[in-house]
Amino acid sequence: MIRQSAFEPAGNAMLKGGLHCHTTRSDGDGAPEDVIRLYAAHGYDFLALTDHRYYNYQDFAPDAGVLIVPGMEMDRDLPGEGVHCFHTVCIGPARADGNGFAQDERFAGGTVRDQDEYQPVLDWIHRNGNMTIYCHPQWSKTPAAEFERLRGNFAMEIWNSGCALNNDEDTDAACWDMLLRQGQRIFGVATDDGHRMDEHCHGWVRVNARRTLGDILAALRSGAFYASTGPEIYDFYVEEGRAVVRCSAAKKIRFHYGYAPTRLERGEALEGAEFPVPSHYTYIRASVVDAEGRKAWTNPIFLK
Ligand SMILES: [Zn+2]
Ligand SMILES: [Zn+2]
């Protein structure tokens, strides 16, 4: 049996985490302490305050009990009119554990011609001990071909609440399959990227980790998590040629392998689905939609 690592039994709770939000430290509406308290009220265990090019470690609301993951959002513009750019969420360890960025350190933006010119920015972030998430490809107007050569991103956004709720831009998972089809090992995260207060707390990851910063980062790096805007996923594995997913009540469950058609199960309150996996598949992943249209996505099981 190959079990997706989010569901490897380790006796951990599935911690709820927010990896991308904005506060008054950059262009968000909410003060950092109010944003943290809002996430606490929605049951989050950890949160990164990822203001634009402005690094943060600080817990502005220690009483709220949310573990703050150090981070920021970095970017470069691409030439041309309108929005066309690369945005990257950076998250990292404590300063003492090798994080090269300082509290309140600010960084310049700039322009690059293409992904090859952006790669040194990622390399510099990685050299400073941070992990990177490729953000909102649809909003950035970068189809997969414009970022598929970037190296070192442990994950990309497959759901961004701000983009989905404001702009109806929710097709980032299609870009994910294009990278996965190429054999890339990259995981999918749901984030909020909230700027207004009502944009927070709609998309999250559930991480199989103990509640320490080091454990959470290690679990994210290894793909031991799933992404959600509502449904819960309890298990996902491949055994004797069958993929099996177990989840909270769903109306649709899909299996994806990067090409059409996806395998679709429909029902009123599905608790899971199974699918015989053809031997030529290089990976398989599952997604779930509940009665309210909310989604959850497993990370892939890599088969080759
Ligand atoms: Zn962004
Ligand atoms: Zn953002």
mmCIF file of C-alpha atoms and ligand atoms in Angstrom:
data_model
loop_
_atom_site.group_PDB
_atom_site.id
_atom_site.type_symbol
_atom_site.label_atom_id
_atom_site.label_comp_id
_atom_site.label_asym_id
_atom_site.label_seq_id
_atom_site.Cartn_x
_atom_site.Cartn_y
_atom_site.Cartn_z
ATOM 1 C CA MET A 1 0.000 0.000 0.000
ATOM 2 C CA ILE A 2 1.137 3.549 -0.746
ATOM 3 C CA ARG A 3 -0.558 5.971 1.635
ATOM 4 C CA GLN A 4 -0.353 9.710 0.968
ATOM 5 C CA SER A 5 1.852 11.006 3.761
ATOM 6 C CA ALA A 6 -0.817 13.317 5.226
ATOM 7 C CA PHE A 7 -2.569 10.149 6.360
ATOM 8 C CA GLU A 8 0.380 8.103 7.571
ATOM 9 C CA PRO A 9 -0.556 7.185 11.121
ATOM 10 C CA ALA A 10 1.686 9.157 13.440
ATOM 11 C CA GLY A 11 -0.751 9.938 16.223
ATOM 12 C CA ASN A 12 -0.793 13.616 15.267
ATOM 13 C CA ALA A 13 -3.781 15.896 15.048
ATOM 14 C CA MET A 14 -4.347 17.349 11.577
ATOM 15 C CA LEU A 15 -3.347 20.927 12.343
ATOM 16 C CA LYS A 16 -5.250 23.688 10.540
ATOM 17 C CA GLY A 17 -2.995 26.320 9.018
ATOM 18 C CA GLY A 18 -3.114 29.564 7.047
ATOM 19 C CA LEU A 19 -0.105 30.199 4.808
ATOM 20 C CA HIS A 20 -0.899 33.503 3.090
ATOM 21 C CA CYS A 21 -2.554 36.656 4.467
ATOM 22 C CA HIS A 22 -2.054 40.410 4.563
ATOM 23 C CA THR A 23 -2.395 42.944 7.367
ATOM 24 C CA THR A 24 -1.899 46.685 7.851
ATOM 25 C CA ARG A 25 1.837 45.898 7.776
ATOM 26 C CA SER A 26 1.321 46.081 3.990
ATOM 27 C CA ASP A 27 -1.928 46.507 2.043
ATOM 28 C CA GLY A 28 -4.312 44.524 4.249
ATOM 29 C CA ASP A 29 -7.243 46.108 6.098
ATOM 30 C CA GLY A 30 -6.817 44.338 9.440
ATOM 31 C CA ALA A 31 -4.272 45.034 12.154
ATOM 32 C CA PRO A 32 -2.017 41.995 12.674
ATOM 33 C CA GLU A 33 -3.485 41.263 16.104
ATOM 34 C CA ASP A 34 -7.048 41.378 14.736
ATOM 35 C CA VAL A 35 -6.185 39.092 11.829
ATOM 36 C CA ILE A 36 -4.539 36.578 14.164
ATOM 37 C CA ARG A 37 -7.576 36.637 16.492
ATOM 38 C CA LEU A 38 -9.915 36.065 13.538
ATOM 39 C CA TYR A 39 -7.926 32.978 12.509
ATOM 40 C CA ALA A 40 -7.944 31.772 16.127
ATOM 41 C CA ALA A 41 -11.735 32.092 16.190
ATOM 42 C CA HIS A 42 -11.877 29.868 13.091
ATOM 43 C CA GLY A 43 -9.871 27.117 14.769
ATOM 44 C CA TYR A 44 -6.512 27.692 13.121
ATOM 45 C CA ASP A 45 -3.441 26.236 14.825
ATOM 46 C CA PHE A 46 -0.837 28.185 12.824
ATOM 47 C CA LEU A 47 -0.655 31.207 10.546
ATOM 48 C CA ALA A 48 1.951 33.040 8.457
ATOM 49 C CA LEU A 49 1.585 36.834 8.134
ATOM 50 C CA THR A 50 2.904 37.235 4.603
ATOM 51 C CA ASP A 51 2.877 40.974 3.997
ATOM 52 C CA HIS A 52 4.476 42.150 0.775
ATOM 53 C CA ARG A 53 8.294 42.155 0.950
ATOM 54 C CA TYR A 54 8.176 42.740 4.735
ATOM 55 C CA TYR A 55 9.357 39.837 6.851
ATOM 56 C CA ASN A 56 7.555 38.806 10.020
ATOM 57 C CA TYR A 57 8.227 36.468 12.935
ATOM 58 C CA GLN A 58 6.255 38.378 15.546
ATOM 59 C CA ASP A 59 3.169 37.047 17.295
ATOM 60 C CA PHE A 60 1.047 40.181 17.670
ATOM 61 C CA ALA A 61 -1.641 38.360 19.684
ATOM 62 C CA PRO A 62 0.072 35.788 21.934
ATOM 63 C CA ASP A 63 -3.146 35.305 23.922
ATOM 64 C CA ALA A 64 -4.877 33.927 20.800
ATOM 65 C CA GLY A 65 -2.840 30.722 20.860
ATOM 66 C CA VAL A 66 -2.017 30.640 17.132
ATOM 67 C CA LEU A 67 1.529 29.550 16.280
ATOM 68 C CA ILE A 68 3.041 32.195 13.963
ATOM 69 C CA VAL A 69 5.040 30.816 11.044
ATOM 70 C CA PRO A 70 7.749 33.278 9.931
ATOM 71 C CA GLY A 71 7.162 34.602 6.430
ATOM 72 C CA MET A 72 6.478 37.248 3.794
ATOM 73 C CA GLU A 73 5.402 37.515 0.137
ATOM 74 C CA MET A 74 8.084 38.320 -2.460
ATOM 75 C CA ASP A 75 7.394 39.363 -6.037
ATOM 76 C CA ARG A 76 8.718 40.572 -9.366
ATOM 77 C CA ASP A 77 6.741 42.137 -12.200
ATOM 78 C CA LEU A 78 6.931 40.918 -15.769
ATOM 79 C CA PRO A 79 7.014 43.446 -18.607
ATOM 80 C CA GLY A 80 3.801 44.579 -20.257
ATOM 81 C CA GLU A 81 0.499 46.169 -19.392
ATOM 82 C CA GLY A 82 -1.794 45.055 -16.589
ATOM 83 C CA VAL A 83 -1.047 42.440 -13.962
ATOM 84 C CA HIS A 84 1.617 39.971 -15.133
ATOM 85 C CA CYS A 85 3.991 38.920 -12.390
ATOM 86 C CA PHE A 86 5.545 36.320 -10.140
ATOM 87 C CA HIS A 87 4.484 36.213 -6.485
ATOM 88 C CA THR A 88 6.043 33.834 -3.982
ATOM 89 C CA VAL A 89 5.083 33.138 -0.382
ATOM 90 C CA CYS A 90 8.175 32.481 1.741
ATOM 91 C CA ILE A 91 7.962 30.614 5.042
ATOM 92 C CA GLY A 92 10.851 29.685 7.233
ATOM 93 C CA PRO A 93 12.201 28.573 10.579
ATOM 94 C CA ALA A 94 13.128 30.644 13.602
ATOM 95 C CA ARG A 95 16.053 33.048 13.213
ATOM 96 C CA ALA A 96 18.168 30.804 15.440
ATOM 97 C CA ASP A 97 17.420 27.796 13.219
ATOM 98 C CA GLY A 98 18.909 29.264 10.056
ATOM 99 C CA ASN A 99 16.426 31.849 8.827
ATOM 100 C CA GLY A 100 18.463 34.555 7.096
ATOM 101 C CA PHE A 101 15.788 37.238 7.197
ATOM 102 C CA ALA A 102 15.276 39.663 10.080
ATOM 103 C CA GLN A 103 12.092 40.844 11.771
ATOM 104 C CA ASP A 104 10.710 43.834 9.821
ATOM 105 C CA GLU A 105 13.339 43.459 7.099
ATOM 106 C CA ARG A 106 12.015 45.082 3.915
ATOM 107 C CA PHE A 107 12.940 44.119 0.384
ATOM 108 C CA ALA A 108 12.741 45.845 -2.976
ATOM 109 C CA GLY A 109 10.527 44.700 -5.821
ATOM 110 C CA GLY A 110 11.557 44.903 -9.444
ATOM 111 C CA THR A 111 11.025 43.583 -12.918
ATOM 112 C CA VAL A 112 12.280 40.393 -14.555
ATOM 113 C CA ARG A 113 11.929 39.283 -18.159
ATOM 114 C CA ASP A 114 10.870 35.683 -17.489
ATOM 115 C CA GLN A 115 11.058 32.714 -15.113
ATOM 116 C CA ASP A 116 14.761 32.193 -15.755
ATOM 117 C CA GLU A 117 15.445 35.705 -14.495
ATOM 118 C CA TYR A 118 13.184 35.053 -11.495
ATOM 119 C CA GLN A 119 15.000 31.858 -10.475
ATOM 120 C CA PRO A 120 17.866 33.716 -8.737
ATOM 121 C CA VAL A 121 15.270 35.394 -6.493
ATOM 122 C CA LEU A 122 14.010 31.957 -5.445
ATOM 123 C CA ASP A 123 17.579 30.689 -5.001
ATOM 124 C CA TRP A 124 18.311 33.640 -2.705
ATOM 125 C CA ILE A 125 15.151 32.928 -0.639
ATOM 126 C CA HIS A 126 16.130 29.256 -0.335
ATOM 127 C CA ARG A 127 19.713 30.170 0.635
ATOM 128 C CA ASN A 128 18.154 32.182 3.456
ATOM 129 C CA GLY A 129 16.527 29.033 4.801
ATOM 130 C CA ASN A 130 12.993 29.681 3.537
ATOM 131 C CA MET A 131 10.599 27.397 1.658
ATOM 132 C CA THR A 132 8.606 28.834 -1.251
ATOM 133 C CA ILE A 133 5.058 28.598 -2.584
ATOM 134 C CA TYR A 134 4.252 29.714 -6.142
ATOM 135 C CA CYS A 135 1.195 32.002 -5.798
ATOM 136 C CA HIS A 136 -2.058 32.453 -7.724
ATOM 137 C CA PRO A 137 -0.964 31.661 -11.304
ATOM 138 C CA GLN A 138 -4.324 32.662 -12.764
ATOM 139 C CA TRP A 139 -4.310 36.099 -11.094
ATOM 140 C CA SER A 140 -0.663 36.599 -12.093
ATOM 141 C CA LYS A 141 -1.615 35.681 -15.684
ATOM 142 C CA THR A 142 1.143 33.107 -15.830
ATOM 143 C CA PRO A 143 0.091 29.875 -17.534
ATOM 144 C CA ALA A 144 2.108 26.807 -16.490
ATOM 145 C CA ALA A 145 4.582 27.309 -19.342
ATOM 146 C CA GLU A 146 5.627 30.629 -17.800
ATOM 147 C CA PHE A 147 6.619 29.128 -14.426
ATOM 148 C CA GLU A 148 7.222 25.413 -15.067
ATOM 149 C CA ARG A 149 11.019 25.781 -15.052
ATOM 150 C CA LEU A 150 11.143 27.381 -11.598
ATOM 151 C CA ARG A 151 13.050 25.119 -9.239
ATOM 152 C CA GLY A 152 12.708 24.615 -5.520
ATOM 153 C CA ASN A 153 9.077 25.527 -4.857
ATOM 154 C CA PHE A 154 7.778 22.889 -2.433
ATOM 155 C CA ALA A 155 4.202 23.877 -3.294
ATOM 156 C CA MET A 156 1.963 26.049 -5.431
ATOM 157 C CA GLU A 157 -1.399 27.589 -4.694
ATOM 158 C CA ILE A 158 -4.301 25.572 -6.111
ATOM 159 C CA TRP A 159 -6.872 27.731 -4.318
ATOM 160 C CA ASN A 160 -6.508 31.397 -3.347
ATOM 161 C CA SER A 161 -9.642 32.711 -1.609
ATOM 162 C CA GLY A 162 -9.119 36.337 -2.636
ATOM 163 C CA CYS A 163 -8.695 35.424 -6.315
ATOM 164 C CA ALA A 164 -11.525 32.892 -6.281
ATOM 165 C CA LEU A 165 -14.065 34.949 -4.346
ATOM 166 C CA ASN A 166 -13.339 38.361 -5.900
ATOM 167 C CA ASN A 167 -12.279 37.510 -9.433
ATOM 168 C CA ASP A 168 -13.822 34.076 -10.060
ATOM 169 C CA GLU A 169 -10.279 32.806 -10.614
ATOM 170 C CA ASP A 170 -10.237 29.254 -9.319
ATOM 171 C CA THR A 171 -8.516 27.159 -11.982
ATOM 172 C CA ASP A 172 -5.041 27.067 -10.454
ATOM 173 C CA ALA A 173 -5.263 23.294 -9.917
ATOM 174 C CA ALA A 174 -5.207 22.870 -13.717
ATOM 175 C CA CYS A 175 -1.699 24.389 -13.772
ATOM 176 C CA TRP A 176 -0.762 22.033 -10.951
ATOM 177 C CA ASP A 177 -1.648 18.995 -13.066
ATOM 178 C CA MET A 178 0.491 20.336 -15.902
ATOM 179 C CA LEU A 179 3.527 20.415 -13.600
ATOM 180 C CA LEU A 180 2.692 17.035 -12.094
ATOM 181 C CA ARG A 181 2.322 15.532 -15.578
ATOM 182 C CA GLN A 182 5.898 16.598 -16.280
ATOM 183 C CA GLY A 183 7.014 14.541 -13.308
ATOM 184 C CA GLN A 184 7.522 17.493 -11.002
ATOM 185 C CA ARG A 185 7.139 16.780 -7.302
ATOM 186 C CA ILE A 186 5.188 19.815 -6.142
ATOM 187 C CA PHE A 187 2.383 19.961 -3.596
ATOM 188 C CA GLY A 188 -0.884 21.941 -3.648
ATOM 189 C CA VAL A 189 -1.937 24.437 -0.969
ATOM 190 C CA ALA A 190 -5.193 26.315 -0.420
ATOM 191 C CA THR A 191 -4.636 29.820 0.956
ATOM 192 C CA ASP A 192 -6.645 32.994 1.552
ATOM 193 C CA ASP A 193 -4.360 35.826 0.481
ATOM 194 C CA GLY A 194 -6.928 37.897 2.393
ATOM 195 C CA HIS A 195 -6.595 41.661 2.258
ATOM 196 C CA ARG A 196 -10.093 42.583 3.497
ATOM 197 C CA MET A 197 -11.151 40.969 6.767
ATOM 198 C CA ASP A 198 -13.947 39.031 5.050
ATOM 199 C CA GLU A 199 -11.436 37.346 2.744
ATOM 200 C CA HIS A 200 -9.668 35.526 5.585
ATOM 201 C CA CYS A 201 -10.340 31.971 6.802
ATOM 202 C CA HIS A 202 -11.793 30.384 3.641
ATOM 203 C CA GLY A 203 -8.885 28.199 2.488
ATOM 204 C CA TRP A 204 -6.397 26.223 4.586
ATOM 205 C CA VAL A 205 -4.100 23.256 4.873
ATOM 206 C CA ARG A 206 -4.471 20.362 7.315
ATOM 207 C CA VAL A 207 -1.023 19.188 8.318
ATOM 208 C CA ASN A 208 -0.021 15.909 9.917
ATOM 209 C CA ALA A 209 2.422 17.356 12.441
ATOM 210 C CA ARG A 210 3.094 18.024 16.073
ATOM 211 C CA ARG A 211 2.428 21.604 17.082
ATOM 212 C CA THR A 212 5.941 22.975 16.758
ATOM 213 C CA LEU A 213 7.299 25.214 14.015
ATOM 214 C CA GLY A 214 9.987 22.705 13.035
ATOM 215 C CA ASP A 215 7.507 19.836 12.766
ATOM 216 C CA ILE A 216 4.994 21.883 10.783
ATOM 217 C CA LEU A 217 7.621 23.033 8.258
ATOM 218 C CA ALA A 218 8.993 19.488 7.889
ATOM 219 C CA ALA A 219 5.491 18.103 7.303
ATOM 220 C CA LEU A 220 4.758 20.782 4.698
ATOM 221 C CA ARG A 221 8.043 20.095 2.940
ATOM 222 C CA SER A 222 7.292 16.363 2.767
ATOM 223 C CA GLY A 223 3.708 16.820 1.536
ATOM 224 C CA ALA A 224 2.129 15.469 4.723
ATOM 225 C CA PHE A 225 -0.934 17.675 4.378
ATOM 226 C CA TYR A 226 -4.050 18.279 2.333
ATOM 227 C CA ALA A 227 -5.771 21.488 1.217
ATOM 228 C CA SER A 228 -9.387 22.444 1.900
ATOM 229 C CA THR A 229 -12.068 25.104 1.768
ATOM 230 C CA GLY A 230 -14.457 22.986 3.837
ATOM 231 C CA PRO A 231 -14.543 19.188 3.472
ATOM 232 C CA GLU A 232 -12.327 16.907 5.521
ATOM 233 C CA ILE A 233 -10.281 14.114 4.035
ATOM 234 C CA TYR A 234 -9.570 11.193 6.343
ATOM 235 C CA ASP A 235 -7.465 8.878 4.182
ATOM 236 C CA PHE A 236 -6.028 8.474 0.693
ATOM 237 C CA TYR A 237 -4.050 5.468 -0.477
ATOM 238 C CA VAL A 238 -3.373 3.109 -3.364
ATOM 239 C CA GLU A 239 -3.557 -0.599 -2.616
ATOM 240 C CA GLU A 240 -3.511 -3.496 -5.071
ATOM 241 C CA GLY A 241 -4.070 -1.142 -7.959
ATOM 242 C CA ARG A 242 -7.013 0.713 -6.426
ATOM 243 C CA ALA A 243 -6.992 4.314 -5.232
ATOM 244 C CA VAL A 244 -9.188 4.852 -2.177
ATOM 245 C CA VAL A 245 -10.255 8.135 -0.601
ATOM 246 C CA ARG A 246 -12.329 8.580 2.596
ATOM 247 C CA CYS A 247 -13.859 11.958 3.422
ATOM 248 C CA SER A 248 -16.644 13.920 5.109
ATOM 249 C CA ALA A 249 -20.026 13.991 3.339
ATOM 250 C CA ALA A 250 -19.441 14.848 -0.321
ATOM 251 C CA LYS A 251 -21.537 15.345 -3.439
ATOM 252 C CA LYS A 252 -18.647 14.766 -5.842
ATOM 253 C CA ILE A 253 -15.371 12.927 -5.537
ATOM 254 C CA ARG A 254 -12.863 13.051 -8.380
ATOM 255 C CA PHE A 255 -9.635 11.223 -9.135
ATOM 256 C CA HIS A 256 -7.123 13.168 -11.233
ATOM 257 C CA TYR A 257 -4.031 11.986 -13.071
ATOM 258 C CA GLY A 258 -3.327 14.950 -15.303
ATOM 259 C CA TYR A 259 -5.384 14.098 -18.367
ATOM 260 C CA ALA A 260 -9.092 14.101 -19.192
ATOM 261 C CA PRO A 261 -11.372 12.527 -18.265
ATOM 262 C CA THR A 262 -11.138 12.623 -14.504
ATOM 263 C CA ARG A 263 -12.936 9.816 -12.730
ATOM 264 C CA LEU A 264 -16.085 11.251 -11.082
ATOM 265 C CA GLU A 265 -18.340 9.801 -8.387
ATOM 266 C CA ARG A 266 -21.599 11.616 -7.587
ATOM 267 C CA GLY A 267 -23.961 11.137 -4.655
ATOM 268 C CA GLU A 268 -25.836 12.908 -1.899
ATOM 269 C CA ALA A 269 -23.518 12.135 1.009
ATOM 270 C CA LEU A 270 -20.569 10.136 -0.276
ATOM 271 C CA GLU A 271 -18.112 9.087 2.415
ATOM 272 C CA GLY A 272 -15.474 7.906 -0.001
ATOM 273 C CA ALA A 273 -14.734 6.448 -3.415
ATOM 274 C CA GLU A 274 -12.473 3.917 -5.095
ATOM 275 C CA PHE A 275 -10.905 3.838 -8.513
ATOM 276 C CA PRO A 276 -8.822 1.186 -10.302
ATOM 277 C CA VAL A 277 -5.602 2.956 -11.259
ATOM 278 C CA PRO A 278 -4.350 2.197 -14.793
ATOM 279 C CA SER A 279 -0.738 1.053 -14.726
ATOM 280 C CA HIS A 280 0.534 3.907 -16.897
ATOM 281 C CA TYR A 281 -0.473 6.638 -14.419
ATOM 282 C CA THR A 282 2.512 8.492 -12.995
ATOM 283 C CA TYR A 283 0.558 9.968 -10.097
ATOM 284 C CA ILE A 284 -2.953 10.131 -8.763
ATOM 285 C CA ARG A 285 -4.699 12.659 -6.564
ATOM 286 C CA ALA A 286 -8.282 13.104 -5.363
ATOM 287 C CA SER A 287 -10.591 16.063 -4.812
ATOM 288 C CA VAL A 288 -13.873 16.348 -2.958
ATOM 289 C CA VAL A 289 -16.802 18.792 -3.295
ATOM 290 C CA ASP A 290 -19.456 19.094 -0.575
ATOM 291 C CA ALA A 291 -23.117 20.150 -0.798
ATOM 292 C CA GLU A 292 -22.155 23.834 -0.425
ATOM 293 C CA GLY A 293 -19.672 23.602 -3.294
ATOM 294 C CA ARG A 294 -16.661 23.761 -0.996
ATOM 295 C CA LYS A 295 -13.629 21.722 -2.068
ATOM 296 C CA ALA A 296 -10.743 19.736 -0.649
ATOM 297 C CA TRP A 297 -7.727 18.313 -2.464
ATOM 298 C CA THR A 298 -5.338 15.532 -1.491
ATOM 299 C CA ASN A 299 -1.727 15.808 -2.466
ATOM 300 C CA PRO A 300 -0.662 13.324 -5.135
ATOM 301 C CA ILE A 301 0.556 9.811 -4.598
ATOM 302 C CA PHE A 302 3.529 9.476 -6.950
ATOM 303 C CA LEU A 303 3.384 6.106 -8.673
ATOM 304 C CA LYS A 304 6.594 6.051 -10.732
HETATM 305 ZN ZN ZN B 1 0.283 37.825 -4.439
HETATM 306 ZN ZN ZN B 2 -0.702 37.978 -1.191
#
